[in-house]
Short mmCIF file of C-alpha atoms in Angstrom, two decimals:
data_model
loop_
_atom_site.label_atom_id
_atom_site.label_comp_id
_atom_site.label_asym_id
_atom_site.label_seq_id
_atom_site.Cartn_x
_atom_site.Cartn_y
_atom_site.Cartn_z
CA UNK A 1 0.00 0.00 0.00
CA UNK A 2 1.17 3.47 -0.86
CA UNK A 3 1.59 5.63 2.20
CA UNK A 4 1.64 9.41 2.00
CA UNK A 5 1.90 10.99 5.42
CA UNK A 6 1.21 14.62 6.20
CA UNK A 7 2.69 15.65 9.51
CA UNK A 8 -0.07 17.94 10.73
CA UNK A 9 -3.80 17.31 10.33
CA UNK A 10 -5.06 20.54 11.85
CA UNK A 11 -3.24 23.84 12.24
CA UNK A 12 -4.25 27.32 13.29
CA UNK A 13 -1.82 30.09 12.42
CA UNK A 14 -1.85 33.86 12.62
CA UNK A 15 -1.70 36.18 9.64
CA UNK A 16 1.90 36.86 8.70
CA UNK A 17 3.31 33.69 10.25
CA UNK A 18 5.59 31.40 8.29
CA UNK A 19 3.97 27.99 7.93
CA UNK A 20 5.55 24.66 7.03
CA UNK A 21 3.52 21.70 5.88
CA UNK A 22 5.51 18.49 5.70
CA UNK A 23 4.83 15.41 3.64
CA UNK A 24 6.59 12.04 3.40
CA UNK A 25 5.94 9.13 1.02
CA UNK A 26 7.29 5.62 1.36
CA UNK A 27 6.95 4.28 -2.19
CA UNK A 28 10.05 5.78 -3.77
CA UNK A 29 7.88 7.79 -6.16
CA UNK A 30 9.61 10.34 -8.36
CA UNK A 31 6.75 12.81 -8.37
CA UNK A 32 5.26 14.69 -5.47
CA UNK A 33 2.54 17.33 -5.39
CA UNK A 34 0.80 19.87 -3.23
CA UNK A 35 -2.86 20.61 -3.91
CA UNK A 36 -5.40 22.66 -2.06
CA UNK A 37 -9.08 21.89 -1.97
CA UNK A 38 -11.73 24.57 -1.60
CA UNK A 39 -15.52 24.21 -1.87
CA UNK A 40 -16.71 24.64 -5.45
CA UNK A 41 -13.17 24.87 -6.80
CA UNK A 42 -12.08 21.26 -6.67
CA UNK A 43 -8.42 20.37 -6.26
CA UNK A 44 -5.98 22.97 -7.50
CA UNK A 45 -2.31 22.27 -8.00
CA UNK A 46 0.06 24.57 -6.11
CA UNK A 47 3.47 23.05 -6.89
CA UNK A 48 4.88 19.75 -7.97
CA UNK A 49 8.28 18.11 -8.05
CA UNK A 50 9.50 15.39 -10.39
CA UNK A 51 12.88 14.88 -8.75
CA UNK A 52 14.97 15.91 -5.77
CA UNK A 53 15.62 19.64 -5.79
CA UNK A 54 13.39 20.04 -8.86
CA UNK A 55 10.12 21.89 -8.67
CA UNK A 56 7.55 23.35 -11.00
CA UNK A 57 4.75 25.80 -10.43
CA UNK A 58 1.24 24.52 -10.63
CA UNK A 59 -1.87 26.56 -11.26
CA UNK A 60 -1.88 28.65 -8.07
CA UNK A 61 1.73 29.04 -6.80
CA UNK A 62 1.42 32.63 -5.57
CA UNK A 63 2.13 32.94 -1.86
CA UNK A 64 3.71 29.49 -1.64
CA UNK A 65 7.11 27.89 -2.03
CA UNK A 66 8.29 24.28 -1.78
CA UNK A 67 11.35 22.30 -0.85
CA UNK A 68 12.41 18.83 -1.87
CA UNK A 69 15.80 17.95 -0.41
CA UNK A 70 15.14 14.21 -0.25
CA UNK A 71 13.14 12.01 -2.58
CA UNK A 72 10.64 10.97 0.06
CA UNK A 73 9.95 14.40 1.51
CA UNK A 74 8.18 17.40 0.01
CA UNK A 75 7.48 20.52 2.06
CA UNK A 76 5.05 23.33 1.36
CA UNK A 77 5.95 26.73 2.79
CA UNK A 78 3.70 29.70 3.28
CA UNK A 79 6.16 32.56 3.71
CA UNK A 80 3.60 34.92 5.23
CA UNK A 81 0.24 33.29 5.86
CA UNK A 82 -2.89 35.15 4.87
CA UNK A 83 -6.54 34.45 5.60
CA UNK A 84 -7.22 33.49 1.96
CA UNK A 85 -4.83 30.59 2.46
CA UNK A 86 -7.24 28.96 4.90
CA UNK A 87 -7.91 25.66 3.18
CA UNK A 88 -7.39 21.92 3.11
CA UNK A 89 -3.94 21.08 1.78
CA UNK A 90 -3.30 17.75 0.16
CA UNK A 91 0.06 16.19 -0.51
CA UNK A 92 0.37 13.42 -3.09
CA UNK A 93 2.93 11.26 -4.82
CA UNK A 94 3.01 9.26 -8.02
CA UNK A 95 5.04 7.56 -10.67
CA UNK A 96 4.16 7.53 -14.34
CA UNK A 97 3.33 3.96 -15.34
CA UNK A 98 2.95 2.49 -18.83
CA UNK A 99 -0.63 3.65 -19.18
CA UNK A 100 -0.56 6.84 -17.18
CA UNK A 101 0.00 8.60 -13.93
CA UNK A 102 -1.92 7.66 -10.78
CA UNK A 103 -1.62 10.02 -7.87
CA UNK A 104 -1.93 8.84 -4.27
CA UNK A 105 -2.96 11.36 -1.66
CA UNK A 106 -2.25 11.88 2.00
CA UNK A 107 -4.98 12.48 4.58
CA UNK A 108 -4.87 16.24 4.21
CA UNK A 109 -3.95 19.16 6.46
CA UNK A 110 -6.59 21.64 7.51
CA UNK A 111 -5.01 25.08 7.85
CA UNK A 112 -6.88 27.99 9.38
CA UNK A 113 -5.26 31.42 9.22
CA UNK A 114 -6.72 33.93 11.66
CA UNK B 1 -10.02 28.05 -17.88
CA UNK B 2 -11.55 24.87 -16.50
CA UNK B 3 -10.15 22.06 -18.64
CA UNK B 4 -11.99 19.35 -16.70
CA UNK B 5 -15.62 20.02 -15.85
CA UNK B 6 -18.08 18.31 -13.62
CA UNK B 7 -21.26 20.22 -14.25
CA UNK B 8 -23.37 18.54 -11.58
CA UNK B 9 -22.30 19.66 -8.11
CA UNK B 10 -24.54 17.06 -6.47
CA UNK B 11 -26.48 13.90 -7.18
CA UNK B 12 -28.91 11.90 -5.07
CA UNK B 13 -29.58 8.24 -5.83
CA UNK B 14 -31.55 5.57 -4.06
CA UNK B 15 -29.68 2.58 -2.64
CA UNK B 16 -29.52 -0.28 -5.13
CA UNK B 17 -29.94 1.92 -8.18
CA UNK B 18 -27.32 3.10 -10.65
CA UNK B 19 -25.31 6.26 -10.01
CA UNK B 20 -23.96 8.01 -13.08
CA UNK B 21 -21.40 10.76 -12.61
CA UNK B 22 -20.35 12.79 -15.61
CA UNK B 23 -17.21 14.64 -16.61
CA UNK B 24 -16.29 16.69 -19.68
CA UNK B 25 -12.87 17.87 -20.79
CA UNK B 26 -11.65 20.38 -23.32
CA UNK B 27 -7.98 19.53 -23.77
CA UNK B 28 -7.62 17.08 -26.67
CA UNK B 29 -4.13 16.16 -25.41
CA UNK B 30 -5.57 14.41 -22.37
CA UNK B 31 -5.11 10.67 -22.73
CA UNK B 32 -5.45 9.25 -19.25
CA UNK B 33 -8.45 9.73 -16.99
CA UNK B 34 -9.11 8.86 -13.38
CA UNK B 35 -11.85 9.00 -10.79
CA UNK B 36 -11.19 9.71 -7.14
CA UNK B 37 -13.52 9.41 -4.19
CA UNK B 38 -13.28 11.71 -1.20
CA UNK B 39 -14.88 11.51 2.21
CA UNK B 40 -14.99 14.63 4.41
CA UNK B 41 -11.73 15.39 6.26
CA UNK B 42 -9.86 12.68 4.32
CA UNK B 43 -7.62 12.72 1.29
CA UNK B 44 -9.03 11.53 -2.06
CA UNK B 45 -8.60 7.85 -2.81
CA UNK B 46 -8.03 6.47 -6.27
CA UNK B 47 -11.04 4.58 -7.63
CA UNK B 48 -10.61 3.67 -11.28
CA UNK B 49 -8.83 4.89 -14.39
CA UNK B 50 -9.02 4.58 -18.15
CA UNK B 51 -6.53 5.14 -20.92
CA UNK B 52 -7.60 6.79 -24.16
CA UNK B 53 -6.97 3.57 -26.08
CA UNK B 54 -10.01 2.09 -24.36
CA UNK B 55 -13.63 3.15 -24.16
CA UNK B 56 -14.59 1.17 -21.08
CA UNK B 57 -12.95 -0.08 -17.92
CA UNK B 58 -14.69 -2.07 -15.23
CA UNK B 59 -13.75 -2.85 -11.65
CA UNK B 60 -16.41 -4.52 -9.56
CA UNK B 61 -19.36 -2.16 -9.13
CA UNK B 62 -17.51 0.67 -10.86
CA UNK B 63 -17.32 1.20 -14.60
CA UNK B 64 -15.80 4.15 -16.40
CA UNK B 65 -16.83 4.96 -19.98
CA UNK B 66 -14.84 7.23 -22.27
CA UNK B 67 -16.23 8.94 -25.38
CA UNK B 68 -13.24 10.62 -27.00
CA UNK B 69 -15.15 12.25 -29.80
CA UNK B 70 -17.43 13.95 -27.30
CA UNK B 71 -14.60 14.54 -24.81
CA UNK B 72 -16.79 13.00 -22.16
CA UNK B 73 -16.38 10.35 -19.53
CA UNK B 74 -18.72 8.91 -16.99
CA UNK B 75 -18.53 6.77 -13.88
CA UNK B 76 -21.26 4.22 -13.28
CA UNK B 77 -21.77 2.70 -9.86
CA UNK B 78 -24.07 -0.32 -9.78
CA UNK B 79 -25.62 -1.04 -7.38
CA UNK B 80 -25.18 2.12 -5.33
CA UNK B 81 -24.59 1.66 -1.61
CA UNK B 82 -24.81 4.14 1.28
CA UNK B 83 -21.03 3.90 1.73
CA UNK B 84 -20.64 5.34 -1.76
CA UNK B 85 -21.84 8.71 -0.46
CA UNK B 86 -18.85 10.97 -1.00
CA UNK B 87 -17.47 13.61 -3.35
CA UNK B 88 -16.21 12.20 -6.64
CA UNK B 89 -13.50 13.96 -8.62
CA UNK B 90 -12.69 13.38 -12.24
CA UNK B 91 -9.06 13.96 -13.29
CA UNK B 92 -7.08 13.90 -16.52
CA UNK B 93 -3.50 13.98 -17.69
CA UNK B 94 -1.58 14.19 -20.95
CA UNK B 95 1.32 11.77 -21.10
CA UNK B 96 3.22 13.11 -24.07
CA UNK B 97 3.27 16.82 -23.34
CA UNK B 98 6.14 16.97 -20.87
CA UNK B 99 3.68 17.32 -18.04
CA UNK B 100 2.94 13.63 -17.78
CA UNK B 101 3.00 13.77 -14.02
CA UNK B 102 0.40 16.52 -13.70
CA UNK B 103 -3.26 15.75 -13.14
CA UNK B 104 -5.99 18.30 -13.75
CA UNK B 105 -9.05 17.84 -11.57
CA UNK B 106 -12.69 18.74 -11.94
CA UNK B 107 -14.62 20.54 -9.22
CA UNK B 108 -16.27 17.38 -7.91
CA UNK B 109 -19.76 15.91 -7.64
CA UNK B 110 -21.24 15.13 -4.24
CA UNK B 111 -23.08 11.80 -4.38
CA UNK B 112 -25.68 11.03 -1.76
CA UNK B 113 -27.02 7.48 -1.69
CA UNK B 114 -30.29 7.33 0.20
CA UNK B 115 -31.92 4.36 1.85
#
């Protein structure tokens, strides 16, 4: 079974704080992702990484940065949290198989910025 | 620009009947499609997928149909069970565009299976 573990399930942070969301996967997958889920907007890709130290912007990267120093770990950083970043954050990992790419998600981290 | 669309935000179906969830896409480069199921406060779980070389894929009670000419796919759940009540997301990717690892998701359809 693929295991994607997000270190914090529920966080409450103040506006302007620096926030780290950590994610670890145990399947040696090349690709890792950070999504956020908001009602009516589905899952939107923030950043993804296809290799250690490699990263690419997703659809909504503004206000976020990422770090991937080791293959199994992918961190999402909010440099200065704002209330519009209150959301559910989902980490995922995948490899691209012969027919396509299947992403496996973690349990999610609920972030509230007050 | 919503490249993957789920136009029905919610669907209610009686237990034992068929649930049909629909998804449309606009990007003709998409060639791999997936359905995910999500319960509240949990991450989405992979349900079933289909490659563009097929028009149907079946796994137990779940069947996904792909109509490439219409850029439409659907998920059929037969028979529907109360435990199927969740939000279902459609997703798509394009393997040969250099963004093979990236999935684009729809906005989700909330399925409620009633007794």
